[in-house]
mmCIF file of C-alpha atoms in Angstrom:
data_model
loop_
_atom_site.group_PDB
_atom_site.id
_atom_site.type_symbol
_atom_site.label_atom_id
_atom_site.label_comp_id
_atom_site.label_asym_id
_atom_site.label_seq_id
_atom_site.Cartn_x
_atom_site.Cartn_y
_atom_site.Cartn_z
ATOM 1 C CA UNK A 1 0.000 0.000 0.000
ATOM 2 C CA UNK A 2 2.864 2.016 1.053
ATOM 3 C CA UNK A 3 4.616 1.776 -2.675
ATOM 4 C CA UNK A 4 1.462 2.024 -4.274
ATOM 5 C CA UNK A 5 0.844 5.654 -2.295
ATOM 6 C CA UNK A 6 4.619 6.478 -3.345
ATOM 7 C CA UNK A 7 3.860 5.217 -7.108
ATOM 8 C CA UNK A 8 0.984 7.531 -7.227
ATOM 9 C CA UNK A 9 3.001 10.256 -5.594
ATOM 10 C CA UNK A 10 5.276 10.541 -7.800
ATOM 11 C CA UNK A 11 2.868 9.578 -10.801
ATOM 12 C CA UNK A 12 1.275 13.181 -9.199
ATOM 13 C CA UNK A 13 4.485 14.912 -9.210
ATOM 14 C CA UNK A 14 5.324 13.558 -12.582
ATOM 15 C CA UNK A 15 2.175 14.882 -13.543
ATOM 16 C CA UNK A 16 2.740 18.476 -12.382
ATOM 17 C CA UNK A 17 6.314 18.718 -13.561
ATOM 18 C CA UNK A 18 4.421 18.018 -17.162
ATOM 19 C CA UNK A 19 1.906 20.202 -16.986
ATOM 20 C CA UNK A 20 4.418 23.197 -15.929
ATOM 21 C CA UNK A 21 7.047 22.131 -18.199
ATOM 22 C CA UNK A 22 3.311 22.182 -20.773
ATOM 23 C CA UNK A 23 2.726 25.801 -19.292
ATOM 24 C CA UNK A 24 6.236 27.161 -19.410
ATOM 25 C CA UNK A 25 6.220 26.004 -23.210
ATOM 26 C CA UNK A 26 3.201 27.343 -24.165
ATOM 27 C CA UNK A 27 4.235 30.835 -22.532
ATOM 28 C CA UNK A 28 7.454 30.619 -24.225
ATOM 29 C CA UNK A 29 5.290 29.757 -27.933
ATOM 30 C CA UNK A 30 3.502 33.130 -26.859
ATOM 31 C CA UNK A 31 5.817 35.328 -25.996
ATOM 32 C CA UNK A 32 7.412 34.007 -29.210
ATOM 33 C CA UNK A 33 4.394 35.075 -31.139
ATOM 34 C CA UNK A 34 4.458 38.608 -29.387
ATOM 35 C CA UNK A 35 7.687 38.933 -30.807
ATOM 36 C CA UNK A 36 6.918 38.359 -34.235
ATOM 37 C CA UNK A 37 3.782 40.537 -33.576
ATOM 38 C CA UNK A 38 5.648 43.415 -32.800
ATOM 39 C CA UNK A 39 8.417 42.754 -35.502
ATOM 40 C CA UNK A 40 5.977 42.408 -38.050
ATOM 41 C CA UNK A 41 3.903 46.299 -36.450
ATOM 42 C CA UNK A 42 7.468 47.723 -36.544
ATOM 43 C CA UNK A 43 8.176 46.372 -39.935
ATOM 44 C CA UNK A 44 4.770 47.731 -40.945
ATOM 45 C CA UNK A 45 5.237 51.528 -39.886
ATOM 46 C CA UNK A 46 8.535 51.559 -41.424
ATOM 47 C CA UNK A 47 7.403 50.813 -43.955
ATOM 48 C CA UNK A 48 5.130 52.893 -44.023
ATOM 49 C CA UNK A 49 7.047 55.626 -42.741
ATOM 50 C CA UNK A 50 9.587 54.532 -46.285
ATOM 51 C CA UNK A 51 7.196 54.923 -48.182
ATOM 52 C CA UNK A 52 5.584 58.357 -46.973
ATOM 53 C CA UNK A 53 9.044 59.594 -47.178
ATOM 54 C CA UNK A 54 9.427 58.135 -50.673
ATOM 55 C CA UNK A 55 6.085 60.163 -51.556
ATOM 56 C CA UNK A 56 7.726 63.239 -50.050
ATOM 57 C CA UNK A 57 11.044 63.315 -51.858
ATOM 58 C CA UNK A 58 9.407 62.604 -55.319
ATOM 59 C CA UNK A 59 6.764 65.122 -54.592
ATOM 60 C CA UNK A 60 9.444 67.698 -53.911
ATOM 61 C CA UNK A 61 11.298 66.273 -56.540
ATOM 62 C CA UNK A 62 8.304 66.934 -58.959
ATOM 63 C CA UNK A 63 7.988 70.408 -57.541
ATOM 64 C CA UNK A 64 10.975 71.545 -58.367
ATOM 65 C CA UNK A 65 11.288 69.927 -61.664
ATOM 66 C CA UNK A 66 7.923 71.941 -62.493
ATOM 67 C CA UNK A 67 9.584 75.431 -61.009
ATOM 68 C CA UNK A 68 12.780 74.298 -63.545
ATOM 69 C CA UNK A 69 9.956 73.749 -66.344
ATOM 70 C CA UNK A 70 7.981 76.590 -65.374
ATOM 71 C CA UNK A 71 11.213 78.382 -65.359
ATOM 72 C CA UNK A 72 12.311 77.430 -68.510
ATOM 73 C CA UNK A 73 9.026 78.176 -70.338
ATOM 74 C CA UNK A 74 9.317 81.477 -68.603
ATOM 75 C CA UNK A 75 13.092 82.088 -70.360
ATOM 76 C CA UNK A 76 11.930 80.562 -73.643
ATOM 77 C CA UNK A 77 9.145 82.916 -73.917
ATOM 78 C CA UNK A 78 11.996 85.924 -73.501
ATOM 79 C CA UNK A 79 14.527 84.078 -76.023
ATOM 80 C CA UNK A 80 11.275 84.073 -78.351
ATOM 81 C CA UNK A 81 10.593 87.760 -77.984
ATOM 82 C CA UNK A 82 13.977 88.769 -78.496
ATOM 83 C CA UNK A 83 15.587 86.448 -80.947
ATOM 84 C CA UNK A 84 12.752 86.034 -83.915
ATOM 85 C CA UNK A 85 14.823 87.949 -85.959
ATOM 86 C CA UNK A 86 17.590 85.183 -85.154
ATOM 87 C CA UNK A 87 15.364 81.694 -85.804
ATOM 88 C CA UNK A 88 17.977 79.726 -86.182
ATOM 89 C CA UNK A 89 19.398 80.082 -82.905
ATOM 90 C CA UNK A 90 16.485 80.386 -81.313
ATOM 91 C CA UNK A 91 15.366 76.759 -83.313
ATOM 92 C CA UNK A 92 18.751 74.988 -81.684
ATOM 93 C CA UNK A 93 17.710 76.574 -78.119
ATOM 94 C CA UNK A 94 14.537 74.810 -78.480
ATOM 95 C CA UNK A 95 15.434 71.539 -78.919
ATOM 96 C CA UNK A 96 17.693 72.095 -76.110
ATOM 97 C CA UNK A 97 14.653 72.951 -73.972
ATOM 98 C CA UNK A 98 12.461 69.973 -74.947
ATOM 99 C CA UNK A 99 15.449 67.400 -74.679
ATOM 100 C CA UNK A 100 15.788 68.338 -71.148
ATOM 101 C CA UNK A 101 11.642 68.157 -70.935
ATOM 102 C CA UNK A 102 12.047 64.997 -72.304
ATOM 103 C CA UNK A 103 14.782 64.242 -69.618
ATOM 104 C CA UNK A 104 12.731 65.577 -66.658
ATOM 105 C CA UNK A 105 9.946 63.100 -67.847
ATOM 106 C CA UNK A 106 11.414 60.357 -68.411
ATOM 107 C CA UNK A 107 13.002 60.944 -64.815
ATOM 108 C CA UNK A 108 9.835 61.508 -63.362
ATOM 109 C CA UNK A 109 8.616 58.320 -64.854
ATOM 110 C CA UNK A 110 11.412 56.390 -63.349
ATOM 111 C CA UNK A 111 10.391 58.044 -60.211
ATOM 112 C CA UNK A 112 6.719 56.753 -60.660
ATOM 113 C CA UNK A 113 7.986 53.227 -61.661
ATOM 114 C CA UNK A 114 10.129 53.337 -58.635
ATOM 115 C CA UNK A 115 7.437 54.019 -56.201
ATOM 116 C CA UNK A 116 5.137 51.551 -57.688
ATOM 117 C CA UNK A 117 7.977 49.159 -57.046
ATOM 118 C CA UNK A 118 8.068 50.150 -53.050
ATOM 119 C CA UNK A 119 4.595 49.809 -53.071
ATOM 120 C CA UNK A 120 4.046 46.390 -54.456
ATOM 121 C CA UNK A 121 7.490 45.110 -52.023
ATOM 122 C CA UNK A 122 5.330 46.531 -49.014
ATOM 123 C CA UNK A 123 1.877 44.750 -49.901
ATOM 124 C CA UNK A 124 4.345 41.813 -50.513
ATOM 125 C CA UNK A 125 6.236 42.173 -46.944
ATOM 126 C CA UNK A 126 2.411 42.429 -45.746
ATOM 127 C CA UNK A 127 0.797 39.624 -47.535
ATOM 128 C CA UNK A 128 3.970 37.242 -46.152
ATOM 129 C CA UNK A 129 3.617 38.217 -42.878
ATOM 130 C CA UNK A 130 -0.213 37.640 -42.699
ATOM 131 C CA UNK A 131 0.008 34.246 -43.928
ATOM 132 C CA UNK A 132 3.419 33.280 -41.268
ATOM 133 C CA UNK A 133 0.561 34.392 -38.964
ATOM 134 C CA UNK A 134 -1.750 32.273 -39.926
ATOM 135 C CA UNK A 135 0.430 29.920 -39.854
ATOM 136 C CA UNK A 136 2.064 30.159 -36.061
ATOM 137 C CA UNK A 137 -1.601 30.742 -35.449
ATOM 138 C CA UNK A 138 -2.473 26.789 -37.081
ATOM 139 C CA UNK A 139 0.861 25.517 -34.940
ATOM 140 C CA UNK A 140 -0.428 26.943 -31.560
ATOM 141 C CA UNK A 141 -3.668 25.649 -31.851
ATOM 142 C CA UNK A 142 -2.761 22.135 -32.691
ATOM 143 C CA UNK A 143 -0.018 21.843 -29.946
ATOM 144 C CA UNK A 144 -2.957 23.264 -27.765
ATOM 145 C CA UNK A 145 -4.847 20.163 -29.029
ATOM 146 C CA UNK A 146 -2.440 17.931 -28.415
ATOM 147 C CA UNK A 147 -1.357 19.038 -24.543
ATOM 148 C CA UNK A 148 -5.897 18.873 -24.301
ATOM 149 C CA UNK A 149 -5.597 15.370 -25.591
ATOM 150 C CA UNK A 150 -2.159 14.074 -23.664
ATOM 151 C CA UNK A 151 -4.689 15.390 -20.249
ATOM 152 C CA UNK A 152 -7.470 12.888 -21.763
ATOM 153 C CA UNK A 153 -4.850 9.854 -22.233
ATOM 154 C CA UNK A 154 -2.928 10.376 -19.073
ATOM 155 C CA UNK A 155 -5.959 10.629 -16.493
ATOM 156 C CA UNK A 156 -7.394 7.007 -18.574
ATOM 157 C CA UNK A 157 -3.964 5.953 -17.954
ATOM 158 C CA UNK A 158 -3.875 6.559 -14.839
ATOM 159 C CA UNK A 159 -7.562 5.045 -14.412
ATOM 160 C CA UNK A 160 -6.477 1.758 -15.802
ATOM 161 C CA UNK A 161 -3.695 1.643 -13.540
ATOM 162 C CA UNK A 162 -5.330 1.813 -10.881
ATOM 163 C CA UNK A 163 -8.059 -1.083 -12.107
ATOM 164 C CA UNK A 164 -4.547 -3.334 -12.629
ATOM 165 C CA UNK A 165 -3.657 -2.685 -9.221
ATOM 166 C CA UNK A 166 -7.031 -3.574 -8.599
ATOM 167 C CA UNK A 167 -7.000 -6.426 -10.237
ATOM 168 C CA UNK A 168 -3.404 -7.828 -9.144
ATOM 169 C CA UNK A 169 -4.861 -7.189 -5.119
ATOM 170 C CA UNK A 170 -7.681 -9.739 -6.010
ATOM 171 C CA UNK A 171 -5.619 -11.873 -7.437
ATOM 172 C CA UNK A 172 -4.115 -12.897 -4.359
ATOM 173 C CA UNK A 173 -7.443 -12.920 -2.686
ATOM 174 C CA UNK A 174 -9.293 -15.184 -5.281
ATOM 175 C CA UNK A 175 -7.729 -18.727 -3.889
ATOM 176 C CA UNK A 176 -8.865 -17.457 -0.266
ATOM 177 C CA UNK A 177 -12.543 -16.495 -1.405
ATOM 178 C CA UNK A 178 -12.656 -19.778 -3.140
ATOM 179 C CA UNK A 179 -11.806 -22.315 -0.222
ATOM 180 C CA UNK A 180 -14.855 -20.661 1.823
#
């Protein structure tokens, strides 16, 4: 009776040191997932914060290229006025004038493209992250499923020990019972 009170003791203390070790992991698998939370927030608003400060540079960028077109509209209108009497001059300043037009376009369109780029990285970054969510989210709940399920096998375990012990104490009863 004595070892059986010590097996079930420790069986008990076995027990506990499981479900704590079950606890301590599951805190661990959630602190984990805070982590990546706040990686993936922080990854988000700098993003974010790129990409706002993207939009700011190219629309100061685009500013100023339309002050330099503006500008240089402004000094081709004075080269007109004074140099009609000179046409051919005037004729090589303006393709000077639209090749850099044509320059600050083409720039600008690199600009666009560039952005578009960013943005399609970020929705990519975002899209990734959602599903490695989903993901840790699937992992959690089937190790939560399983620690639910080791409970369910270890207290039937523990019931069927107990009928063996059962049993095996009858056992050495049954020949006494019988005689009478």
């Amino acid at each position: 009776m004595e070892e059986k009170n010590k097996l079930d003791e420790q069986d008990v203390a076995h027990l506990k040191q499981e479900k704590v070790r079950c606890e301590i992991e599951i805190s661990a698998l959630k602190q984990e997932l805070e982590m990546v939370k706040k990686a993936h927030d922080e990854l988000c608003v700098q993003s974010e914060f790129r990409a706002e400060e993207c939009k700011s540079k190219y629309v100061k960028r685009i500013q100023e290229l339309e002050c330099g077109l503006a500008d240089a509209r402004n000094q081709a209108n004075k080269l007109e006025a004074f140099m009609e009497s000179k046409s051919l001059k005037w004729k090589n300043k303006e393709n000077t004038y639209q090749s850099f037009i044509n320059y600050q376009f083409g720039a600008f369109q690199e600009l666009r493209a560039a952005m578009e780029s960013l943005k399609d990285d970020v929705l990519k970054t975002r899209r990734s992250y959602s599903e490695e969510f989903k993901y840790l989210g699937t992992t959690f709940k089937s190790l939560a499923e399983a620690a639910e399920n080791y409970h369910v096998v270890l207290t039937e375990n523990r019931k069927l020990y107990n009928e063996v012990q059962d049993l095996k104490g009858r056992q050495h009863c049954l020949p006494i019972n019988i005689l009478y």
